[in-house]
């Protein structure tokens, strides 16, 4: 099958979805291809589908207790076998969470939206001279606002340099459990500790049909559909436009390059894709190709496409970064035997951030999320046979309603040796998988230790006397960036500040991979803003 | 006959659930528990042993050891979080 389009967008994650939407709204001829299809409506409702109800994703080899990271196991998550982009990781190796469906990893997003600050874009906290932002906050600010408006971000205005304000709808107010945590810790780090309300792309409008009932309870993906997703929020607006096309279940396997003679580098003449259901090859001729497949899959496509001429893929895959984080949980004793809030709910209503010292006395920024959470059944209580059953159950409920988890994130340390490289194994479609070489740096490990100690202190102040640490293996931050980083010149990266591939005339990249530095903040809003910014650039340049 | 067997299984499953504080919320799933346990490598031996050896006056705590009770509690906790009961309780709040 042969198709033709002005713009071919590969992928519908945070960057690709926003980019496709803006291009389509401008009347552009856009063809979007995506591995996998639109997730079933049942994924966006509070009720589980009959299939999910049947076995609750409990397979023959599921082991109890289910590991904390297994709460991320979602029916949409690709396994680590032949469907995956990467080889099965070694024990303790980098684990790549990936979803072959429309929206990509945003299917699991819990909606946290934090703008990068002037300091972030000015590389003030960068740990590598090789990775520098070539743009400033001013270049992105308007796009942040537009994306916040489109994704219905709720939040308070705090006037903080580290966390720039944006175009927010009114936030949800703090709950009893949040107030206890805030009041216990206010002032504990002096002026360097901030609490933020919400800042999440969660539809809380009273007249919304998809109202969130458990704001932020998204560890398994938002069931209510109120957290922003391309497929539920923006796609319905553009799907009927005559020049917009979305090909589901169509996986890009190769970009065909043609050498140019104008000194502007090679051109991509065709995107070769495969229909995942029929195995039929689809050839797409496009004036402009934008790869938006994520920080693992995008370099994989580029490395596979240019395997015969590696000079075309120089630096691609290098400097993979993921958020270092500390995760601790506890039960807040002061909430025991108190009536539950009407709006207690679940999820992270408040965010926090600030700066602390590392072991060398150097300040580093952090950001965190605090949420009331799943708690392991206190079986040790149920194991006390001498206590009457009604008392055991009462105590269990008290522990359960006061359960919280605190996650703190620090900036990533870019390292050239952390990279995505082609592996020998091939996937289900015969395309080479990738191997991920990843090593946590000493600085990141130090930050994690400091943040773990801080998180424990903060929870203890809020009456969490027994604090559990949860391991955070490489890849579990699910903030993958850096592998096609943007730079001011070709020596410094893979794409320029307009996200155009340095070596090509008509190839662009737009996803987490273009972010050169991962700050302590969650990257999704920035990826969406970069997608919106690229769309404006393409409209000006090609329409 | 089939109904009778299912009913017996339900009764066994219901008694098994009493090890967990989530016995109440997951009561509507009792009918699924034998099937889920049968298809899982870790849970199958527990279910088989319980089905074959439980007497009417026996509680799971009398029959299983501490480690096995923990596995059962973890399983039932997971069922609670994975089920509509969790979403319903969230909606009520």
Coordinates of C-alpha atoms in Angstrom, one line a residue:
Chain A
X1 CA 0.0 0.0 0.0
X2 CA 1.3 3.5 -0.8
X3 CA 0.2 6.7 0.8
X4 CA 1.2 10.3 0.5
X5 CA 1.0 13.2 3.0
X6 CA 2.5 16.6 3.6
X7 CA 3.4 15.7 7.2
X8 CA 3.9 12.2 8.5
X9 CA 3.9 11.9 12.3
X10 CA 5.1 8.7 13.9
X11 CA 3.7 8.2 17.3
X12 CA 1.0 9.8 19.5
X13 CA 2.6 10.2 22.9
X14 CA 3.0 13.5 24.7
X15 CA 4.9 15.2 21.8
X16 CA 3.3 13.5 18.8
X17 CA -0.3 13.9 20.0
X18 CA 0.0 17.6 20.6
X19 CA 1.9 18.2 17.4
X20 CA -0.6 16.3 15.3
X21 CA -3.5 18.1 16.9
X22 CA -2.0 21.6 16.2
X23 CA -1.1 20.7 12.6
X24 CA -4.5 19.3 11.9
X25 CA -6.3 22.3 13.4
X26 CA -4.2 24.5 11.1
X27 CA -5.7 22.5 8.1
X28 CA -2.5 20.6 7.3
X29 CA -2.4 17.3 5.5
X30 CA -1.3 15.1 8.4
X31 CA -0.9 11.4 8.4
X32 CA -0.3 9.9 11.9
X33 CA 0.8 6.3 12.3
X34 CA 0.9 4.5 15.6
X35 CA 1.9 1.1 16.8
X36 CA -1.3 -0.4 18.3
X37 CA -4.7 1.1 18.4
X38 CA -6.8 3.5 20.4
X39 CA -7.2 1.9 23.9
X40 CA -10.7 0.5 24.4
X41 CA -13.2 2.8 26.1
X42 CA -13.2 0.4 29.0
X43 CA -9.7 1.6 29.8
X44 CA -11.1 5.0 30.6
X45 CA -14.0 4.1 32.8
X46 CA -14.2 3.3 36.4
X47 CA -15.6 -0.2 35.7
X48 CA -13.2 -2.9 34.6
X49 CA -13.9 -4.7 31.3
X50 CA -15.1 -8.3 31.5
X51 CA -11.7 -9.5 30.3
X52 CA -10.0 -7.7 33.1
X53 CA -12.5 -8.9 35.6
X54 CA -12.0 -12.5 34.6
X55 CA -8.5 -12.8 36.0
X56 CA -7.4 -9.4 37.1
X57 CA -4.2 -9.8 35.2
X58 CA -3.2 -12.6 37.5
X59 CA -1.3 -15.0 35.3
X60 CA 0.2 -18.4 36.0
X61 CA 3.5 -16.8 37.0
X62 CA 2.3 -13.8 39.0
X63 CA 4.0 -13.9 42.4
X64 CA 2.5 -12.5 45.6
X65 CA 3.1 -10.1 47.1
X66 CA 3.0 -8.3 43.8
X67 CA 6.1 -6.1 43.6
X68 CA 5.4 -2.3 44.0
X69 CA 6.4 -1.7 40.5
X70 CA 3.9 -4.3 39.4
X71 CA 1.2 -1.8 40.2
X72 CA 2.4 -0.3 36.9
X73 CA 1.5 -3.5 35.1
X74 CA -1.3 -2.5 32.9
X75 CA -3.0 -4.5 30.2
X76 CA -1.6 -2.0 27.7
X77 CA 2.0 -2.5 28.7
X78 CA 4.1 -4.4 26.2
X79 CA 5.9 -7.3 27.6
X80 CA 9.7 -7.7 27.4
X81 CA 9.5 -10.3 24.7
X82 CA 9.3 -10.0 21.0
X83 CA 6.7 -7.3 21.0
X84 CA 9.1 -5.0 22.9
X85 CA 11.6 -2.5 21.5
X86 CA 14.3 -3.9 23.7
X87 CA 15.8 -7.1 24.6
X88 CA 14.7 -8.6 27.9
X89 CA 16.8 -6.7 30.5
X90 CA 19.2 -8.4 32.7
X91 CA 18.3 -8.8 36.4
X92 CA 18.6 -5.3 37.9
X93 CA 19.1 -3.8 34.5
X94 CA 17.3 -0.9 32.9
X95 CA 13.6 -1.7 32.6
X96 CA 11.8 0.1 29.8
X97 CA 8.1 0.6 30.3
X98 CA 6.4 1.0 27.0
X99 CA 2.9 0.9 25.6
X100 CA 2.2 0.1 22.0
X101 CA -1.1 2.0 21.9
X102 CA -2.3 5.4 20.9
X103 CA -1.2 7.9 23.6
X104 CA 1.9 5.8 24.3
X105 CA 3.1 6.0 27.9
X106 CA 0.7 8.9 28.5
X107 CA -1.9 6.1 29.0
X108 CA -0.3 5.7 32.4
X109 CA 0.4 9.4 33.1
X110 CA -1.0 10.8 36.4
X111 CA -1.1 14.3 34.9
X112 CA 1.6 16.1 36.8
X113 CA 2.4 19.3 34.9
X114 CA 5.4 21.3 36.0
X115 CA 7.0 23.9 33.7
X116 CA 10.7 24.0 33.5
X117 CA 12.1 27.2 35.0
X118 CA 14.5 29.8 33.7
X119 CA 17.3 28.1 35.7
X120 CA 16.5 24.7 34.0
X121 CA 16.7 26.1 30.5
X122 CA 19.8 28.1 31.5
X123 CA 21.5 24.8 32.5
X124 CA 22.1 26.1 36.1
X125 CA 21.8 22.6 37.5
X126 CA 23.2 20.7 34.6
X127 CA 25.9 18.1 35.4
X128 CA 27.3 17.7 31.9
X129 CA 28.9 20.2 29.5
X130 CA 27.8 18.0 26.7
X131 CA 24.1 18.5 27.3
X132 CA 22.8 22.0 27.3
X133 CA 19.5 23.5 26.4
X134 CA 19.8 25.8 23.3
X135 CA 16.5 27.5 24.0
X136 CA 15.2 29.6 26.9
X137 CA 12.0 29.6 28.9
X138 CA 10.9 32.6 26.8
X139 CA 11.0 30.4 23.7
X140 CA 8.5 27.9 25.2
X141 CA 6.4 30.0 27.6
X142 CA 3.5 30.7 25.2
X143 CA 3.4 27.1 24.2
X144 CA 3.3 26.0 27.8
X145 CA 0.3 28.2 28.3
X146 CA -1.5 26.8 25.2
X147 CA -0.8 23.2 26.3
X148 CA -2.0 23.9 29.8
X149 CA -5.2 25.3 28.4
X150 CA -5.7 22.3 26.1
X151 CA -5.0 19.8 28.7
X152 CA -7.0 21.5 31.5
X153 CA -4.3 21.8 34.1
X154 CA -5.5 22.7 37.6
X155 CA -3.2 24.3 40.0
X156 CA -2.5 27.2 42.4
X157 CA -0.3 30.2 41.6
X158 CA 2.7 30.3 43.9
X159 CA 5.0 32.9 42.4
X160 CA 8.1 30.6 42.7
X161 CA 11.2 30.8 40.6
X162 CA 11.7 27.1 40.7
X163 CA 8.1 26.3 39.7
X164 CA 6.8 29.0 37.2
X165 CA 3.1 29.6 37.3
X166 CA 1.0 28.9 34.3
X167 CA -2.5 29.0 32.9
X168 CA -4.3 27.0 35.5
X169 CA -7.9 26.2 36.4
X170 CA -8.7 26.4 40.1
X171 CA -7.1 23.6 42.1
X172 CA -8.7 21.0 44.3
X173 CA -8.2 21.9 47.9
X174 CA -5.9 20.1 50.2
X175 CA -7.4 17.2 52.2
X176 CA -6.9 16.5 55.9
X177 CA -4.1 14.1 55.1
X178 CA -2.4 16.8 52.9
X179 CA -2.8 19.5 55.6
X180 CA -1.3 17.2 58.2
X181 CA 1.8 16.7 56.0
X182 CA 2.1 20.4 55.1
X183 CA 1.6 21.8 58.6
X184 CA 4.1 19.3 60.0
X185 CA 6.8 20.2 57.6
X186 CA 6.3 23.8 56.9
X187 CA 9.5 25.6 57.7
X188 CA 11.4 22.5 58.2
X189 CA 13.7 23.3 55.3
X190 CA 13.4 27.1 55.7
X191 CA 12.5 29.0 52.7
X192 CA 13.7 26.2 50.4
X193 CA 10.7 24.0 50.8
X194 CA 7.6 24.7 48.8
X195 CA 4.2 23.1 48.6
X196 CA 2.2 23.3 45.4
X197 CA -1.5 22.5 44.9
X198 CA -2.3 20.0 42.2
X199 CA -0.7 21.2 38.9
X200 CA -2.2 18.3 37.2
X201 CA -4.0 17.8 33.8
X202 CA -7.1 16.4 35.5
X203 CA -10.5 17.4 34.3
X204 CA -12.2 18.7 37.5
X205 CA -14.9 20.8 35.9
X206 CA -18.2 20.3 37.6
X207 CA -20.0 19.7 34.4
X208 CA -17.5 17.2 33.0
X209 CA -18.8 13.9 31.9
X210 CA -15.5 12.2 32.7
X211 CA -15.1 13.5 36.2
X212 CA -12.3 12.1 38.2
X213 CA -13.5 10.2 41.3
X214 CA -10.1 9.4 42.6
X215 CA -7.9 12.2 41.5
X216 CA -4.4 10.9 40.8
X217 CA -5.0 7.3 41.5
X218 CA -3.3 6.5 38.2
X219 CA -0.7 4.0 39.0
X220 CA -2.6 1.6 36.8
X221 CA -3.7 4.3 34.3
X222 CA -6.6 6.6 34.7
X223 CA -9.8 4.6 34.6
X224 CA -12.1 7.7 34.6
X225 CA -10.6 9.4 31.5
X226 CA -10.3 12.7 33.3
X227 CA -6.5 12.7 33.1
X228 CA -5.5 14.3 29.8
X229 CA -4.9 11.9 26.9
X230 CA -4.7 12.7 23.2
X231 CA -7.2 10.1 22.3
X232 CA -9.9 11.3 24.7
X233 CA -9.3 15.0 24.7
X234 CA -7.9 16.2 21.4
X235 CA -8.4 13.4 18.9
X236 CA -12.2 13.7 18.8
X237 CA -11.8 17.4 17.8
X238 CA -9.7 16.5 14.7
X239 CA -10.6 13.0 13.7
X240 CA -13.3 14.3 11.3
X241 CA -11.1 16.9 9.6
X242 CA -10.7 16.0 5.9
X243 CA -6.9 16.2 5.8
X244 CA -6.3 14.3 9.0
X245 CA -5.7 10.6 9.0
X246 CA -4.7 8.3 11.8
X247 CA -3.4 4.8 10.9
X248 CA -3.6 2.6 13.9
X249 CA -1.7 -0.7 14.3
X250 CA 0.9 0.7 11.9
X251 CA 4.5 0.5 13.0
X252 CA 7.3 2.4 11.4
X253 CA 10.2 0.1 10.6
X254 CA 12.4 2.2 8.4
X255 CA 13.0 5.7 7.1
X256 CA 14.3 5.7 3.5
X257 CA 17.0 8.3 3.1
X258 CA 18.0 10.0 -0.2
X259 CA 21.2 11.9 -0.4
X260 CA 20.6 15.6 -1.1
X261 CA 22.7 17.8 -3.4
X262 CA 21.9 21.2 -1.8
X263 CA 24.2 20.8 1.3
X264 CA 21.2 20.6 3.6
X265 CA 21.8 16.9 4.2
X266 CA 19.8 13.9 3.2
X267 CA 16.0 13.8 2.8
X268 CA 13.6 11.2 4.0
X269 CA 11.7 10.1 0.9
X270 CA 9.5 7.4 2.5
X271 CA 8.5 6.0 5.8
X272 CA 8.3 2.2 5.5
X273 CA 5.7 0.8 8.0
X274 CA 4.0 -2.5 8.6
X275 CA 0.4 -3.1 9.3
X276 CA 0.7 -5.1 12.5
X277 CA -2.5 -7.1 11.8
X278 CA -2.0 -8.0 8.2
X279 CA 1.8 -7.8 8.0
X280 CA 1.3 -5.7 4.8
X281 CA 4.0 -3.1 4.1
X282 CA 2.8 0.5 4.0
X283 CA 5.0 3.0 2.1
X284 CA 4.3 6.6 3.0
X285 CA 5.7 9.4 1.0
X286 CA 5.9 12.7 2.9
X287 CA 7.4 16.1 2.6
X288 CA 8.2 16.2 6.3
X289 CA 8.6 13.3 8.7
X290 CA 8.4 13.8 12.4
X291 CA 9.5 10.9 14.6
X292 CA 7.7 11.0 18.0
X293 CA 8.1 7.5 19.3
X294 CA 9.8 8.2 22.6
X295 CA 13.3 8.2 23.9
X296 CA 13.8 4.5 23.3
X297 CA 11.8 3.8 20.2
X298 CA 12.8 6.9 18.3
X299 CA 16.6 6.1 18.4
X300 CA 15.7 2.5 17.7
X301 CA 14.0 3.6 14.4
X302 CA 16.8 5.9 13.5
X303 CA 19.5 3.3 14.3
X304 CA 17.7 0.7 12.3
X305 CA 17.1 3.0 9.4
X306 CA 20.7 4.1 9.2
X307 CA 22.4 0.8 10.2
X308 CA 24.2 0.8 6.9
X309 CA 25.6 4.3 7.2
X310 CA 26.2 5.0 10.9
X311 CA 27.5 8.5 10.1
X312 CA 23.8 9.5 9.7
X313 CA 23.0 8.4 13.2
X314 CA 26.0 9.9 15.1
X315 CA 25.2 10.5 18.8
X316 CA 21.8 9.0 18.4
X317 CA 20.9 6.9 21.5
X318 CA 23.5 8.5 23.8
X319 CA 22.9 10.3 27.1
X320 CA 19.8 8.3 28.0
X321 CA 18.4 9.7 31.3
X322 CA 15.7 8.8 33.7
X323 CA 14.6 10.4 36.9
X324 CA 16.5 9.3 40.0
X325 CA 14.0 9.1 42.8
X326 CA 13.5 8.1 46.4
X327 CA 10.2 6.4 47.4
X328 CA 9.1 5.9 50.9
X329 CA 5.7 5.0 52.5
X330 CA 4.2 4.9 55.9
X331 CA 1.0 5.2 57.9
X332 CA 0.3 8.6 59.6
X333 CA -0.5 7.8 63.2
X334 CA -2.2 11.2 63.8
X335 CA -5.0 10.2 61.4
X336 CA -5.8 7.0 63.3
X337 CA -9.2 7.1 64.9
X338 CA -10.2 10.3 63.2
X339 CA -13.1 10.4 60.8
X340 CA -12.1 10.2 57.1
X341 CA -12.3 13.3 55.0
X342 CA -15.3 13.6 52.8
X343 CA -12.9 14.2 50.0
X344 CA -10.1 12.0 51.2
X345 CA -9.8 10.1 48.0
X346 CA -6.5 8.9 46.7
X347 CA -3.7 10.2 44.7
X348 CA -1.3 13.1 44.8
X349 CA -3.2 16.4 45.5
X350 CA -0.1 18.2 46.5
X351 CA 3.4 18.5 45.1
X352 CA 6.5 19.7 47.0
X353 CA 9.9 20.9 46.0
X354 CA 12.9 22.8 47.1
X355 CA 16.7 22.4 47.4
X356 CA 18.9 20.5 49.8
X357 CA 22.6 19.7 50.1
X358 CA 24.3 16.7 48.7
X359 CA 27.1 15.0 50.6
X360 CA 29.6 17.5 49.2
X361 CA 27.6 20.4 50.5
X362 CA 26.4 21.4 47.0
X363 CA 22.7 22.4 46.6
X364 CA 20.5 20.4 44.3
X365 CA 16.9 20.9 43.6
X366 CA 14.2 18.2 44.1
X367 CA 10.5 17.9 43.5
X368 CA 8.1 15.4 45.1
X369 CA 4.7 14.1 45.1
X370 CA 2.8 13.0 48.2
X371 CA -0.2 10.8 47.9
X372 CA -2.4 8.7 50.0
X373 CA -1.9 5.3 48.7
X374 CA -2.4 1.6 48.6
X375 CA -1.2 -0.1 51.7
X376 CA -0.1 -3.6 52.1
X377 CA -2.6 -5.5 54.2
X378 CA -1.3 -5.4 57.7
X379 CA -1.3 -9.2 57.9
X380 CA 0.9 -9.0 61.0
X381 CA -2.1 -7.6 62.8
X382 CA -4.4 -10.3 61.4
X383 CA -1.8 -12.8 62.7
X384 CA -2.4 -11.9 66.3
X385 CA -4.9 -14.6 67.2
X386 CA -5.5 -13.3 70.8
X387 CA -7.1 -10.1 69.6
X388 CA -10.8 -10.3 68.8
X389 CA -11.5 -10.1 65.1
X390 CA -13.5 -6.9 65.2
X391 CA -10.6 -5.1 66.8
X392 CA -8.2 -6.4 64.2
X393 CA -10.4 -5.1 61.5
X394 CA -10.8 -1.8 63.2
X395 CA -7.0 -1.4 63.5
X396 CA -6.5 -2.5 59.9
X397 CA -8.9 0.2 58.7
X398 CA -7.2 2.9 60.7
X399 CA -3.8 1.9 59.3
X400 CA -5.2 1.7 55.8
X401 CA -6.9 5.2 55.7
X402 CA -3.7 6.9 56.9
X403 CA -1.4 5.3 54.4
X404 CA 0.8 7.6 52.3
X405 CA 3.7 7.5 50.0
X406 CA 6.2 10.2 49.3
X407 CA 8.3 10.2 46.1
X408 CA 11.1 12.7 45.7
X409 CA 12.9 13.3 42.4
X410 CA 16.3 14.8 41.7
X411 CA 17.9 15.9 38.4
X412 CA 19.4 13.2 36.2
X413 CA 23.1 13.2 35.5
X414 CA 23.7 12.9 31.7
X415 CA 26.3 10.3 30.8
X416 CA 27.4 9.4 27.3
X417 CA 27.8 5.8 28.3
X418 CA 24.1 5.5 29.2
X419 CA 22.8 4.7 25.8
X420 CA 20.5 2.8 23.5
X421 CA 22.3 0.6 21.0
X422 CA 21.1 -1.9 18.5
X423 CA 20.9 -5.4 19.8
X424 CA 21.3 -8.7 17.9
X425 CA 17.7 -9.8 18.7
X426 CA 14.8 -9.0 16.4
X427 CA 11.2 -8.4 17.3
X428 CA 8.1 -9.9 16.1
X429 CA 8.3 -7.9 12.9
X430 CA 12.0 -8.7 12.2
X431 CA 13.2 -5.3 13.3
X432 CA 16.3 -5.3 15.5
X433 CA 15.6 -4.6 19.1
X434 CA 17.8 -2.4 21.3
X435 CA 19.9 -3.0 24.3
X436 CA 20.1 -0.4 27.0
X437 CA 23.5 0.3 28.7
X438 CA 22.7 2.1 31.9
X439 CA 24.6 2.9 35.1
X440 CA 23.4 5.1 37.9
X441 CA 26.0 7.7 38.6
X442 CA 27.6 8.3 42.0
X443 CA 26.0 11.8 42.1
X444 CA 22.5 10.3 41.4
X445 CA 23.0 7.6 44.0
X446 CA 24.1 10.3 46.5
X447 CA 21.1 12.4 45.7
X448 CA 18.8 9.4 46.2
X449 CA 20.3 8.7 49.6
X450 CA 19.9 12.3 50.7
X451 CA 16.3 12.4 49.4
X452 CA 15.4 9.1 51.1
X453 CA 16.7 10.5 54.4
X454 CA 14.7 13.7 53.8
X455 CA 11.6 11.8 52.9
X456 CA 11.8 9.7 56.0
X457 CA 12.3 12.9 58.2
X458 CA 9.3 14.5 56.6
X459 CA 7.0 11.6 57.1
X460 CA 8.2 11.1 60.7
X461 CA 7.3 14.8 61.4
X462 CA 3.8 14.0 60.1
X463 CA 3.6 11.0 62.5
X464 CA 4.7 8.3 60.2
X465 CA 6.8 6.5 62.7
X466 CA 7.5 3.3 60.8
X467 CA 8.7 4.2 57.3
X468 CA 9.2 1.8 54.5
X469 CA 11.6 2.4 51.6
X470 CA 10.7 1.1 48.2
X471 CA 13.4 0.2 45.7
X472 CA 13.6 2.3 42.5
X473 CA 15.3 0.2 39.9
X474 CA 16.7 1.9 36.7
X475 CA 14.0 2.8 34.3
X476 CA 11.2 2.9 36.9
X477 CA 11.1 6.7 36.9
X478 CA 9.5 6.4 33.4
X479 CA 10.9 9.8 32.5
X480 CA 13.1 8.8 29.5
X481 CA 14.9 11.6 27.8
X482 CA 18.1 12.6 26.1
X483 CA 18.7 10.1 23.3
X484 CA 18.2 12.6 20.4
X485 CA 19.1 15.7 22.4
X486 CA 18.7 19.2 20.9
X487 CA 21.7 21.4 20.7
X488 CA 23.0 24.7 19.3
X489 CA 25.2 22.9 16.8
X490 CA 25.7 19.4 15.3
X491 CA 28.7 18.7 17.5
X492 CA 26.5 19.1 20.6
X493 CA 23.5 17.0 19.7
X494 CA 21.2 15.3 17.2
X495 CA 18.5 17.9 16.5
X496 CA 18.6 21.7 16.4
X497 CA 16.6 24.1 18.5
X498 CA 13.7 23.7 16.0
X499 CA 13.9 19.9 16.5
X500 CA 15.2 19.4 12.9
X501 CA 17.6 16.5 12.5
X502 CA 20.9 18.2 11.9
X503 CA 21.9 15.9 9.1
X504 CA 18.6 15.9 7.3
X505 CA 16.5 18.4 5.3
X506 CA 13.1 17.2 6.3
X507 CA 13.4 14.9 9.3
X508 CA 12.3 16.1 12.8
X509 CA 12.2 14.5 16.2
X510 CA 9.7 15.5 18.8
X511 CA 9.4 13.5 22.1
X512 CA 11.3 13.1 25.3
X513 CA 14.5 12.2 23.4
X514 CA 15.1 15.8 22.3
X515 CA 15.3 17.1 25.9
X516 CA 19.1 17.4 26.5
X517 CA 18.8 17.6 30.3
X518 CA 16.3 16.0 32.6
X519 CA 15.8 18.4 35.6
X520 CA 14.1 17.3 38.8
X521 CA 10.7 18.1 37.3
X522 CA 8.4 15.7 35.4
X523 CA 9.1 16.1 31.7
X524 CA 5.7 15.5 30.1
X525 CA 4.4 19.1 30.1
X526 CA 7.7 20.2 28.5
X527 CA 7.4 17.5 25.8
X528 CA 3.9 18.6 25.0
X529 CA 5.0 22.3 24.8
X530 CA 7.8 21.3 22.5
X531 CA 5.3 19.5 20.3
X532 CA 3.1 22.5 20.2
X533 CA 6.1 24.7 19.4
X534 CA 7.3 22.5 16.6
X535 CA 3.8 22.5 15.1
X536 CA 3.9 26.3 14.9
X537 CA 7.4 26.2 13.3
X538 CA 6.2 23.6 10.7
X539 CA 3.1 25.7 9.9
X540 CA 5.3 28.8 9.3
X541 CA 7.9 26.9 7.3
X542 CA 5.9 24.6 5.2
X543 CA 2.4 26.0 4.8
Chain B
X1 CA -24.5 -31.3 40.3
X2 CA -22.4 -28.5 38.9
X3 CA -24.2 -25.9 40.9
X4 CA -23.6 -27.9 44.0
X5 CA -19.9 -28.2 43.3
X6 CA -19.6 -24.4 42.6
X7 CA -21.5 -23.7 45.8
X8 CA -19.1 -25.8 47.8
X9 CA -16.2 -24.1 46.2
X10 CA -17.7 -20.7 47.0
X11 CA -18.2 -21.7 50.5
X12 CA -14.5 -22.8 50.8
X13 CA -13.4 -19.7 49.1
X14 CA -15.4 -17.5 51.4
X15 CA -13.9 -19.2 54.5
X16 CA -10.5 -18.8 52.9
X17 CA -11.1 -15.0 52.5
X18 CA -11.6 -14.6 56.2
X19 CA -7.8 -14.4 56.6
X20 CA -7.9 -11.0 55.0
X21 CA -9.3 -7.6 56.2
X22 CA -10.6 -7.3 52.6
X23 CA -12.9 -10.2 52.9
X24 CA -16.0 -8.0 52.9
X25 CA -15.1 -5.8 49.9
X26 CA -14.2 -8.7 47.7
X27 CA -17.2 -10.8 48.7
X28 CA -18.7 -10.3 45.3
X29 CA -15.7 -12.0 43.7
X30 CA -15.9 -15.2 45.7
X31 CA -17.0 -17.1 42.7
X32 CA -13.9 -16.1 40.8
X33 CA -11.4 -17.0 43.5
X34 CA -11.1 -20.7 42.9
X35 CA -10.6 -20.2 39.2
X36 CA -8.0 -17.5 39.7
X37 CA -6.1 -19.6 42.3
X38 CA -6.2 -22.6 40.0
X39 CA -4.5 -20.8 37.2
X40 CA -1.6 -19.4 39.3
X41 CA 1.4 -21.4 40.2
X42 CA 1.8 -19.9 43.6
X43 CA -1.8 -20.1 44.7
X44 CA -2.8 -23.4 43.1
X45 CA -1.1 -25.6 45.8
X46 CA -2.8 -23.6 48.6
X47 CA -6.2 -23.9 47.0
X48 CA -5.8 -27.6 46.3
X49 CA -4.7 -28.3 49.8
X50 CA -7.5 -26.2 51.2
X51 CA -10.1 -27.8 49.0
X52 CA -8.9 -31.3 49.8
X53 CA -8.3 -31.0 53.5
X54 CA -10.4 -28.3 55.0
X55 CA -13.0 -29.6 57.5
X56 CA -16.2 -27.6 58.2
X57 CA -14.9 -26.3 61.5
X58 CA -11.4 -25.5 60.3
X59 CA -10.2 -21.9 59.8
X60 CA -7.4 -21.1 57.3
X61 CA -5.3 -19.9 60.2
X62 CA -5.4 -23.3 61.8
X63 CA -4.4 -25.0 58.5
X64 CA -1.9 -22.7 56.8
X65 CA 1.5 -21.5 58.2
X66 CA 2.4 -17.9 58.6
X67 CA 4.1 -17.6 55.2
X68 CA 1.1 -19.1 53.4
X69 CA -1.3 -16.8 55.2
X70 CA 0.8 -13.9 54.0
X71 CA 0.6 -15.0 50.4
X72 CA -3.2 -15.3 50.7
X73 CA -3.5 -11.9 52.3
X74 CA -1.4 -10.4 49.6
X75 CA -3.5 -12.1 46.9
X76 CA -6.7 -10.8 48.4
X77 CA -5.4 -7.3 48.9
X78 CA -4.5 -7.3 45.2
X79 CA -7.9 -8.5 44.3
X80 CA -9.4 -5.6 46.2
X81 CA -7.3 -3.0 44.5
X82 CA -7.8 -4.6 41.1
X83 CA -11.6 -4.8 41.4
X84 CA -14.5 -2.4 41.1
X85 CA -14.9 -2.5 44.8
X86 CA -11.9 -0.1 45.0
X87 CA -13.4 2.3 42.4
X88 CA -16.8 2.2 44.2
X89 CA -15.3 2.9 47.6
X90 CA -13.3 5.8 46.0
X91 CA -16.5 7.2 44.4
X92 CA -18.3 7.2 47.8
X93 CA -15.6 9.4 49.2

